[in-house]
């Protein structure tokens, strides 16, 4: 079992920044790709970004490109999501996920999920 714990959500004005963190047990990053998904009220959970366990290559949804950056610190067993130029439409619960069976972009790839952290962007 892999327990993921997110933190760093909050309320921010449009144009502002937030950094989300996801703490994981040791060796998680060597075994699993890590991803961030989000779910807004009344909408399905959607892919935001992922980072490969093997190459550390990164993948983004179009709406995140140029504004969001995913990174990981192996020494701290933490993956980060730096979010800049936030927009009201970024408002959602953000989930950290770990997995390795399938496409980076698909929720079904990820076996383990955090509890989520709320991000609210005011206009």
mmCIF file of N, CA and C in Angstrom:
data_model
loop_
_atom_site.group_PDB
_atom_site.id
_atom_site.type_symbol
_atom_site.label_atom_id
_atom_site.label_comp_id
_atom_site.label_asym_id
_atom_site.label_seq_id
_atom_site.Cartn_x
_atom_site.Cartn_y
_atom_site.Cartn_z
ATOM 1 N N UNK A 1 0.845 -1.190 0.000
ATOM 2 C CA UNK A 1 0.000 0.000 0.000
ATOM 3 C C UNK A 1 0.882 1.243 0.000
ATOM 4 N N UNK A 2 0.505 2.200 -0.835
ATOM 5 C CA UNK A 2 1.237 3.461 -0.934
ATOM 6 C C UNK A 2 0.322 4.570 -0.464
ATOM 7 N N UNK A 3 0.711 5.224 0.600
ATOM 8 C CA UNK A 3 -0.098 6.328 1.117
ATOM 9 C C UNK A 3 0.475 7.643 0.617
ATOM 10 N N UNK A 4 -0.373 8.411 -0.039
ATOM 11 C CA UNK A 4 0.015 9.709 -0.583
ATOM 12 C C UNK A 4 -0.698 10.805 0.190
ATOM 13 N N UNK A 5 0.036 11.838 0.553
ATOM 14 C CA UNK A 5 -0.551 12.924 1.338
ATOM 15 C C UNK A 5 -0.268 14.251 0.651
ATOM 16 N N UNK A 6 -1.343 14.900 0.183
ATOM 17 C CA UNK A 6 -1.213 16.191 -0.480
ATOM 18 C C UNK A 6 -1.311 17.327 0.524
ATOM 19 N N UNK A 7 -0.714 18.433 0.168
ATOM 20 C CA UNK A 7 -0.830 19.656 0.948
ATOM 21 C C UNK A 7 -0.569 20.841 0.034
ATOM 22 N N UNK A 8 -0.882 22.030 0.531
ATOM 23 C CA UNK A 8 -0.553 23.250 -0.200
ATOM 24 C C UNK A 8 -1.711 23.931 -0.896
ATOM 25 N N UNK A 9 -2.890 23.334 -0.849
ATOM 26 C CA UNK A 9 -4.035 23.986 -1.471
ATOM 27 C C UNK A 9 -4.465 25.209 -0.683
ATOM 28 N N UNK A 10 -5.398 25.951 -1.270
ATOM 29 C CA UNK A 10 -5.896 27.137 -0.594
ATOM 30 C C UNK A 10 -6.650 28.036 -1.532
ATOM 31 N N UNK A 11 -6.880 29.252 -1.059
ATOM 32 C CA UNK A 11 -7.597 30.276 -1.823
ATOM 33 C C UNK A 11 -6.591 31.287 -2.352
ATOM 34 N N UNK A 12 -6.678 31.571 -3.639
ATOM 35 C CA UNK A 12 -5.760 32.519 -4.257
ATOM 36 C C UNK A 12 -6.518 33.330 -5.295
ATOM 37 N N UNK A 13 -6.080 34.538 -5.512
ATOM 38 C CA UNK A 13 -6.698 35.369 -6.542
ATOM 39 C C UNK A 13 -6.207 34.963 -7.927
ATOM 40 N N UNK A 14 -7.017 35.237 -8.908
ATOM 41 C CA UNK A 14 -6.619 34.971 -10.287
ATOM 42 C C UNK A 14 -5.295 35.666 -10.586
ATOM 43 N N UNK A 15 -4.426 34.937 -11.266
ATOM 44 C CA UNK A 15 -3.094 35.448 -11.567
ATOM 45 C C UNK A 15 -2.051 35.060 -10.540
ATOM 46 N N UNK A 16 -2.490 34.531 -9.419
ATOM 47 C CA UNK A 16 -1.579 34.147 -8.352
ATOM 48 C C UNK A 16 -0.983 32.767 -8.559
ATOM 49 N N UNK A 17 -0.248 32.327 -7.546
ATOM 50 C CA UNK A 17 0.463 31.047 -7.626
ATOM 51 C C UNK A 17 0.227 30.223 -6.369
ATOM 52 N N UNK A 18 0.334 28.932 -6.552
ATOM 53 C CA UNK A 18 0.310 27.989 -5.434
ATOM 54 C C UNK A 18 1.270 26.851 -5.764
ATOM 55 N N UNK A 19 1.818 26.242 -4.732
ATOM 56 C CA UNK A 19 2.610 25.036 -4.919
ATOM 57 C C UNK A 19 2.008 23.924 -4.081
ATOM 58 N N UNK A 20 1.597 22.879 -4.752
ATOM 59 C CA UNK A 20 1.088 21.695 -4.076
ATOM 60 C C UNK A 20 2.217 20.703 -3.854
ATOM 61 N N UNK A 21 2.121 19.984 -2.751
ATOM 62 C CA UNK A 21 3.101 18.947 -2.440
ATOM 63 C C UNK A 21 2.382 17.622 -2.236
ATOM 64 N N UNK A 22 3.084 16.553 -2.553
ATOM 65 C CA UNK A 22 2.547 15.208 -2.338
ATOM 66 C C UNK A 22 3.664 14.367 -1.739
ATOM 67 N N UNK A 23 3.504 13.996 -0.487
ATOM 68 C CA UNK A 23 4.491 13.181 0.197
ATOM 69 C C UNK A 23 4.171 11.703 0.003
ATOM 70 N N UNK A 24 5.194 10.923 -0.273
ATOM 71 C CA UNK A 24 5.021 9.503 -0.558
ATOM 72 C C UNK A 24 6.040 8.689 0.232
ATOM 73 N N UNK A 25 5.779 7.423 0.419
ATOM 74 C CA UNK A 25 6.758 6.564 1.092
ATOM 75 C C UNK A 25 8.033 6.448 0.266
ATOM 76 N N UNK A 26 9.105 6.075 0.909
ATOM 77 C CA UNK A 26 10.366 5.913 0.211
ATOM 78 C C UNK A 26 10.270 4.919 -0.934
ATOM 79 N N UNK A 27 11.007 5.159 -1.992
ATOM 80 C CA UNK A 27 11.114 4.297 -3.180
ATOM 81 C C UNK A 27 9.871 4.332 -4.061
ATOM 82 N N UNK A 28 8.880 5.133 -3.699
ATOM 83 C CA UNK A 28 7.680 5.225 -4.540
ATOM 84 C C UNK A 28 8.043 5.703 -5.932
ATOM 85 N N UNK A 29 8.909 6.716 -6.014
ATOM 86 C CA UNK A 29 9.201 7.328 -7.301
ATOM 87 C C UNK A 29 9.981 6.398 -8.220
ATOM 88 N N UNK A 30 10.713 5.453 -7.647
ATOM 89 C CA UNK A 30 11.455 4.515 -8.491
ATOM 90 C C UNK A 30 10.547 3.426 -9.037
ATOM 91 N N UNK A 31 9.399 3.257 -8.438
ATOM 92 C CA UNK A 31 8.476 2.196 -8.843
ATOM 93 C C UNK A 31 7.309 2.698 -9.671
ATOM 94 N N UNK A 32 6.900 3.935 -9.400
ATOM 95 C CA UNK A 32 5.662 4.435 -9.988
ATOM 96 C C UNK A 32 5.834 5.785 -10.661
ATOM 97 N N UNK A 33 5.111 5.947 -11.757
ATOM 98 C CA UNK A 33 4.940 7.285 -12.296
ATOM 99 C C UNK A 33 4.069 8.061 -11.303
ATOM 100 N N UNK A 34 4.262 9.349 -11.258
ATOM 101 C CA UNK A 34 3.466 10.197 -10.384
ATOM 102 C C UNK A 34 2.666 11.184 -11.232
ATOM 103 N N UNK A 35 1.453 11.457 -10.792
ATOM 104 C CA UNK A 35 0.589 12.342 -11.573
ATOM 105 C C UNK A 35 -0.251 13.214 -10.656
ATOM 106 N N UNK A 36 -0.746 14.288 -11.244
ATOM 107 C CA UNK A 36 -1.745 15.137 -10.601
ATOM 108 C C UNK A 36 -2.999 15.132 -11.480
ATOM 109 N N UNK A 37 -4.115 14.918 -10.834
ATOM 110 C CA UNK A 37 -5.422 15.040 -11.462
ATOM 111 C C UNK A 37 -6.205 16.089 -10.687
ATOM 112 N N UNK A 38 -7.283 16.532 -11.269
ATOM 113 C CA UNK A 38 -8.158 17.450 -10.550
ATOM 114 C C UNK A 38 -9.610 17.161 -10.886
ATOM 115 N N UNK A 39 -10.468 17.552 -9.963
ATOM 116 C CA UNK A 39 -11.901 17.373 -10.174
ATOM 117 C C UNK A 39 -12.640 18.593 -9.670
ATOM 118 N N UNK A 40 -13.308 19.252 -10.598
ATOM 119 C CA UNK A 40 -14.118 20.411 -10.266
ATOM 120 C C UNK A 40 -15.540 19.941 -9.955
ATOM 121 N N UNK A 41 -16.306 20.742 -9.221
ATOM 122 C CA UNK A 41 -17.677 20.356 -8.885
ATOM 123 C C UNK A 41 -18.511 20.053 -10.124
ATOM 124 N N UNK A 42 -19.171 18.914 -10.113
ATOM 125 C CA UNK A 42 -20.026 18.543 -11.224
ATOM 126 C C UNK A 42 -19.306 18.041 -12.454
ATOM 127 N N UNK A 43 -17.984 17.897 -12.366
ATOM 128 C CA UNK A 43 -17.201 17.439 -13.521
ATOM 129 C C UNK A 43 -16.439 16.170 -13.174
ATOM 130 N N UNK A 44 -15.992 15.492 -14.214
ATOM 131 C CA UNK A 44 -15.212 14.282 -14.006
ATOM 132 C C UNK A 44 -13.762 14.642 -13.659
ATOM 133 N N UNK A 45 -13.115 13.688 -13.026
ATOM 134 C CA UNK A 45 -11.703 13.877 -12.700
ATOM 135 C C UNK A 45 -10.907 13.947 -14.004
ATOM 136 N N UNK A 46 -9.976 14.905 -14.089
ATOM 137 C CA UNK A 46 -9.215 15.077 -15.315
ATOM 138 C C UNK A 46 -7.722 15.125 -15.029
ATOM 139 N N UNK A 47 -6.973 14.655 -16.001
ATOM 140 C CA UNK A 47 -5.518 14.650 -15.934
ATOM 141 C C UNK A 47 -4.983 16.069 -15.990
ATOM 142 N N UNK A 48 -3.957 16.351 -15.172
ATOM 143 C CA UNK A 48 -3.286 17.644 -15.215
ATOM 144 C C UNK A 48 -1.850 17.482 -15.705
ATOM 145 N N UNK A 49 -1.092 16.604 -15.020
ATOM 146 C CA UNK A 49 0.312 16.431 -15.367
ATOM 147 C C UNK A 49 0.829 15.120 -14.772
ATOM 148 N N UNK A 50 1.924 14.631 -15.337
ATOM 149 C CA UNK A 50 2.570 13.419 -14.822
ATOM 150 C C UNK A 50 4.072 13.516 -15.009
ATOM 151 N N UNK A 51 4.787 12.740 -14.192
ATOM 152 C CA UNK A 51 6.246 12.673 -14.312
ATOM 153 C C UNK A 51 6.638 11.201 -14.266
ATOM 154 N N UNK A 52 7.463 10.818 -15.221
ATOM 155 C CA UNK A 52 7.830 9.421 -15.380
ATOM 156 C C UNK A 52 8.773 8.934 -14.275
ATOM 157 N N UNK A 53 8.556 7.703 -13.824
ATOM 158 C CA UNK A 53 9.441 7.095 -12.825
ATOM 159 C C UNK A 53 10.797 6.764 -13.430
ATOM 160 N N UNK A 54 10.844 6.542 -14.748
ATOM 161 C CA UNK A 54 12.055 6.041 -15.384
ATOM 162 C C UNK A 54 12.935 7.192 -15.886
ATOM 163 N N UNK A 55 12.319 8.099 -16.630
ATOM 164 C CA UNK A 55 13.084 9.162 -17.295
ATOM 165 C C UNK A 55 12.893 10.534 -16.667
ATOM 166 N N UNK A 56 11.910 10.660 -15.790
ATOM 167 C CA UNK A 56 11.489 11.960 -15.240
ATOM 168 C C UNK A 56 10.964 12.892 -16.327
ATOM 169 N N UNK A 57 10.605 12.336 -17.479
ATOM 170 C CA UNK A 57 9.933 13.148 -18.483
ATOM 171 C C UNK A 57 8.591 13.600 -17.919
ATOM 172 N N UNK A 58 8.137 14.752 -18.384
ATOM 173 C CA UNK A 58 6.896 15.317 -17.871
ATOM 174 C C UNK A 58 5.853 15.443 -18.978
ATOM 175 N N UNK A 59 4.608 15.394 -18.568
ATOM 176 C CA UNK A 59 3.482 15.412 -19.496
ATOM 177 C C UNK A 59 2.424 16.335 -18.909
ATOM 178 N N UNK A 60 1.807 17.136 -19.775
ATOM 179 C CA UNK A 60 0.842 18.109 -19.304
ATOM 180 C C UNK A 60 -0.406 18.109 -20.185
ATOM 181 N N UNK A 61 -1.521 18.426 -19.561
ATOM 182 C CA UNK A 61 -2.691 18.725 -20.354
ATOM 183 C C UNK A 61 -2.503 20.104 -20.975
ATOM 184 N N UNK A 62 -3.197 20.376 -22.050
ATOM 185 C CA UNK A 62 -2.988 21.640 -22.764
ATOM 186 C C UNK A 62 -3.219 22.855 -21.872
ATOM 187 N N UNK A 63 -4.199 22.780 -20.997
ATOM 188 C CA UNK A 63 -4.511 23.945 -20.168
ATOM 189 C C UNK A 63 -3.439 24.226 -19.119
ATOM 190 N N UNK A 64 -2.594 23.246 -18.847
ATOM 191 C CA UNK A 64 -1.541 23.408 -17.843
ATOM 192 C C UNK A 64 -0.197 23.811 -18.451
ATOM 193 N N UNK A 65 -0.030 23.563 -19.717
ATOM 194 C CA UNK A 65 1.252 23.865 -20.365
ATOM 195 C C UNK A 65 1.584 25.337 -20.242
ATOM 196 N N UNK A 66 2.826 25.615 -19.838
ATOM 197 C CA UNK A 66 3.281 26.984 -19.721
ATOM 198 C C UNK A 66 2.915 27.663 -18.409
ATOM 199 N N UNK A 67 2.017 27.047 -17.638
ATOM 200 C CA UNK A 67 1.619 27.641 -16.354
ATOM 201 C C UNK A 67 1.974 26.744 -15.166
ATOM 202 N N UNK A 68 1.868 25.442 -15.363
ATOM 203 C CA UNK A 68 2.116 24.488 -14.281
ATOM 204 C C UNK A 68 3.425 23.745 -14.528
ATOM 205 N N UNK A 69 4.091 23.388 -13.426
ATOM 206 C CA UNK A 69 5.310 22.609 -13.523
ATOM 207 C C UNK A 69 5.297 21.500 -12.472
ATOM 208 N N UNK A 70 5.521 20.269 -12.915
ATOM 209 C CA UNK A 70 5.619 19.139 -11.998
ATOM 210 C C UNK A 70 7.087 18.804 -11.796
ATOM 211 N N UNK A 71 7.426 18.459 -10.567
ATOM 212 C CA UNK A 71 8.795 18.069 -10.260
ATOM 213 C C UNK A 71 8.780 17.113 -9.083
ATOM 214 N N UNK A 72 9.894 16.450 -8.858
ATOM 215 C CA UNK A 72 9.973 15.549 -7.707
ATOM 216 C C UNK A 72 11.336 15.676 -7.050
ATOM 217 N N UNK A 73 11.325 15.493 -5.746
ATOM 218 C CA UNK A 73 12.543 15.515 -4.953
ATOM 219 C C UNK A 73 12.691 14.129 -4.345
ATOM 220 N N UNK A 74 13.580 13.343 -4.910
ATOM 221 C CA UNK A 74 13.732 11.958 -4.455
ATOM 222 C C UNK A 74 14.211 11.879 -3.012
ATOM 223 N N UNK A 75 15.041 12.827 -2.615
ATOM 224 C CA UNK A 75 15.558 12.811 -1.247
ATOM 225 C C UNK A 75 14.460 13.055 -0.228
ATOM 226 N N UNK A 76 13.477 13.867 -0.612
ATOM 227 C CA UNK A 76 12.378 14.191 0.299
ATOM 228 C C UNK A 76 11.136 13.338 0.041
ATOM 229 N N UNK A 77 11.213 12.479 -0.963
ATOM 230 C CA UNK A 77 10.058 11.635 -1.314
ATOM 231 C C UNK A 77 8.802 12.474 -1.532
ATOM 232 N N UNK A 78 8.971 13.564 -2.247
ATOM 233 C CA UNK A 78 7.882 14.509 -2.453
ATOM 234 C C UNK A 78 7.816 14.918 -3.915
ATOM 235 N N UNK A 79 6.616 14.963 -4.434
ATOM 236 C CA UNK A 79 6.387 15.496 -5.770
ATOM 237 C C UNK A 79 5.628 16.813 -5.624
ATOM 238 N N UNK A 80 5.954 17.744 -6.489
ATOM 239 C CA UNK A 80 5.400 19.089 -6.402
ATOM 240 C C UNK A 80 4.626 19.438 -7.667
ATOM 241 N N UNK A 81 3.659 20.325 -7.482
ATOM 242 C CA UNK A 81 2.974 20.934 -8.612
ATOM 243 C C UNK A 81 2.989 22.446 -8.392
ATOM 244 N N UNK A 82 3.842 23.117 -9.137
ATOM 245 C CA UNK A 82 3.900 24.577 -9.084
ATOM 246 C C UNK A 82 2.893 25.120 -10.084
ATOM 247 N N UNK A 83 1.969 25.914 -9.597
ATOM 248 C CA UNK A 83 0.905 26.456 -10.441
ATOM 249 C C UNK A 83 1.005 27.973 -10.454
ATOM 250 N N UNK A 84 1.235 28.525 -11.620
ATOM 251 C CA UNK A 84 1.339 29.973 -11.801
ATOM 252 C C UNK A 84 0.214 30.472 -12.697
ATOM 253 N N UNK A 85 0.004 31.764 -12.674
ATOM 254 C CA UNK A 85 -1.026 32.393 -13.516
ATOM 255 C C UNK A 85 -2.360 31.666 -13.374
ATOM 256 N N UNK A 86 -2.750 31.429 -12.162
ATOM 257 C CA UNK A 86 -3.965 30.651 -11.910
ATOM 258 C C UNK A 86 -5.203 31.387 -12.401
ATOM 259 N N UNK A 87 -6.173 30.595 -12.842
ATOM 260 C CA UNK A 87 -7.427 31.112 -13.371
ATOM 261 C C UNK A 87 -8.584 30.532 -12.559
ATOM 262 N N UNK A 88 -9.723 31.208 -12.561
ATOM 263 C CA UNK A 88 -10.880 30.653 -11.835
ATOM 264 C C UNK A 88 -11.238 29.233 -12.285
ATOM 265 N N UNK A 89 -11.018 28.933 -13.549
ATOM 266 C CA UNK A 89 -11.341 27.587 -14.041
ATOM 267 C C UNK A 89 -10.373 26.522 -13.546
ATOM 268 N N UNK A 90 -9.311 26.912 -12.839
ATOM 269 C CA UNK A 90 -8.414 25.944 -12.208
ATOM 270 C C UNK A 90 -8.960 25.479 -10.856
ATOM 271 N N UNK A 91 -10.041 26.092 -10.413
ATOM 272 C CA UNK A 91 -10.645 25.710 -9.136
ATOM 273 C C UNK A 91 -11.089 24.259 -9.171
ATOM 274 N N UNK A 92 -10.598 23.466 -8.210
ATOM 275 C CA UNK A 92 -10.888 22.029 -8.182
ATOM 276 C C UNK A 92 -10.221 21.421 -6.955
ATOM 277 N N UNK A 93 -10.568 20.173 -6.699
ATOM 278 C CA UNK A 93 -9.788 19.368 -5.762
ATOM 279 C C UNK A 93 -8.684 18.702 -6.568
ATOM 280 N N UNK A 94 -7.464 18.848 -6.109
ATOM 281 C CA UNK A 94 -6.309 18.291 -6.806
ATOM 282 C C UNK A 94 -5.835 17.031 -6.087
ATOM 283 N N UNK A 95 -5.639 15.982 -6.874
ATOM 284 C CA UNK A 95 -5.246 14.685 -6.346
ATOM 285 C C UNK A 95 -3.879 14.274 -6.870
ATOM 286 N N UNK A 96 -3.090 13.746 -5.994
ATOM 287 C CA UNK A 96 -1.822 13.124 -6.346
ATOM 288 C C UNK A 96 -2.073 11.635 -6.560
ATOM 289 N N UNK A 97 -1.373 11.039 -7.533
ATOM 290 C CA UNK A 97 -1.595 9.631 -7.830
ATOM 291 C C UNK A 97 -0.286 8.943 -8.195
ATOM 292 N N UNK A 98 -0.213 7.649 -7.931
ATOM 293 C CA UNK A 98 0.973 6.850 -8.255
ATOM 294 C C UNK A 98 0.529 5.583 -8.970
ATOM 295 N N UNK A 99 1.247 5.240 -10.029
ATOM 296 C CA UNK A 99 0.899 4.021 -10.755
ATOM 297 C C UNK A 99 1.848 3.776 -11.887
ATOM 298 N N UNK A 100 1.674 2.612 -12.578
ATOM 299 C CA UNK A 100 2.595 2.287 -13.656
ATOM 300 C C UNK A 100 2.023 1.338 -14.695
ATOM 301 N N UNK A 101 0.712 1.297 -14.810
ATOM 302 C CA UNK A 101 0.104 0.349 -15.744
ATOM 303 C C UNK A 101 -0.721 1.059 -16.800
ATOM 304 N N UNK A 102 -0.046 1.635 -17.791
ATOM 305 C CA UNK A 102 -0.804 2.228 -18.882
ATOM 306 C C UNK A 102 -0.351 3.627 -19.233
ATOM 307 N N UNK A 103 -1.237 4.355 -19.861
ATOM 308 C CA UNK A 103 -0.940 5.711 -20.326
ATOM 309 C C UNK A 103 -0.783 6.679 -19.159
ATOM 310 N N UNK A 104 0.162 7.601 -19.318
ATOM 311 C CA UNK A 104 0.350 8.634 -18.290
ATOM 312 C C UNK A 104 -0.923 9.440 -18.080
ATOM 313 N N UNK A 105 -1.716 9.564 -19.130
ATOM 314 C CA UNK A 105 -2.841 10.480 -19.121
ATOM 315 C C UNK A 105 -4.122 9.876 -18.543
ATOM 316 N N UNK A 106 -4.125 8.578 -18.321
ATOM 317 C CA UNK A 106 -5.347 7.888 -17.926
ATOM 318 C C UNK A 106 -5.388 7.623 -16.427
ATOM 319 N N UNK A 107 -6.519 7.921 -15.801
ATOM 320 C CA UNK A 107 -6.670 7.671 -14.372
ATOM 321 C C UNK A 107 -6.533 6.193 -14.029
ATOM 322 N N UNK A 108 -6.877 5.320 -14.960
ATOM 323 C CA UNK A 108 -6.809 3.887 -14.700
ATOM 324 C C UNK A 108 -5.369 3.384 -14.541
ATOM 325 N N UNK A 109 -4.404 4.188 -14.943
ATOM 326 C CA UNK A 109 -2.990 3.825 -14.800
ATOM 327 C C UNK A 109 -2.543 3.842 -13.343
ATOM 328 N N UNK A 110 -3.209 4.631 -12.564
ATOM 329 C CA UNK A 110 -2.738 4.945 -11.217
ATOM 330 C C UNK A 110 -3.495 4.138 -10.166
ATOM 331 N N UNK A 111 -2.714 3.421 -9.358
ATOM 332 C CA UNK A 111 -3.302 2.520 -8.371
ATOM 333 C C UNK A 111 -3.575 3.197 -7.037
ATOM 334 N N UNK A 112 -2.789 4.227 -6.764
ATOM 335 C CA UNK A 112 -2.845 4.842 -5.436
ATOM 336 C C UNK A 112 -3.159 6.329 -5.573
ATOM 337 N N UNK A 113 -3.998 6.800 -4.674
ATOM 338 C CA UNK A 113 -4.474 8.179 -4.731
ATOM 339 C C UNK A 113 -4.393 8.816 -3.353
ATOM 340 N N UNK A 114 -4.101 10.109 -3.337
ATOM 341 C CA UNK A 114 -4.187 10.863 -2.106
ATOM 342 C C UNK A 114 -5.613 11.282 -1.832
ATOM 343 N N UNK A 115 -5.791 11.992 -0.739
ATOM 344 C CA UNK A 115 -7.140 12.397 -0.319
ATOM 345 C C UNK A 115 -7.603 13.668 -1.019
ATOM 346 N N UNK A 116 -6.687 14.353 -1.656
ATOM 347 C CA UNK A 116 -7.032 15.569 -2.383
ATOM 348 C C UNK A 116 -6.826 16.824 -1.557
ATOM 349 N N UNK A 117 -6.551 17.913 -2.256
ATOM 350 C CA UNK A 117 -6.414 19.218 -1.612
ATOM 351 C C UNK A 117 -7.158 20.248 -2.459
ATOM 352 N N UNK A 118 -7.922 21.100 -1.803
ATOM 353 C CA UNK A 118 -8.788 22.056 -2.510
ATOM 354 C C UNK A 118 -7.976 23.266 -2.966
ATOM 355 N N UNK A 119 -8.155 23.618 -4.212
ATOM 356 C CA UNK A 119 -7.601 24.855 -4.763
ATOM 357 C C UNK A 119 -8.775 25.695 -5.243
ATOM 358 N N UNK A 120 -8.855 26.912 -4.755
ATOM 359 C CA UNK A 120 -9.924 27.823 -5.149
ATOM 360 C C UNK A 120 -9.288 29.111 -5.664
ATOM 361 N N UNK A 121 -9.643 29.476 -6.881
ATOM 362 C CA UNK A 121 -9.111 30.679 -7.501
ATOM 363 C C UNK A 121 -10.252 31.671 -7.679
ATOM 364 N N UNK A 122 -10.132 32.809 -7.041
ATOM 365 C CA UNK A 122 -11.176 33.824 -7.116
ATOM 366 C C UNK A 122 -10.893 34.812 -8.240
ATOM 367 N N UNK A 123 -11.938 35.310 -8.829
ATOM 368 C CA UNK A 123 -11.778 36.243 -9.956
ATOM 369 C C UNK A 123 -11.692 37.686 -9.470
#
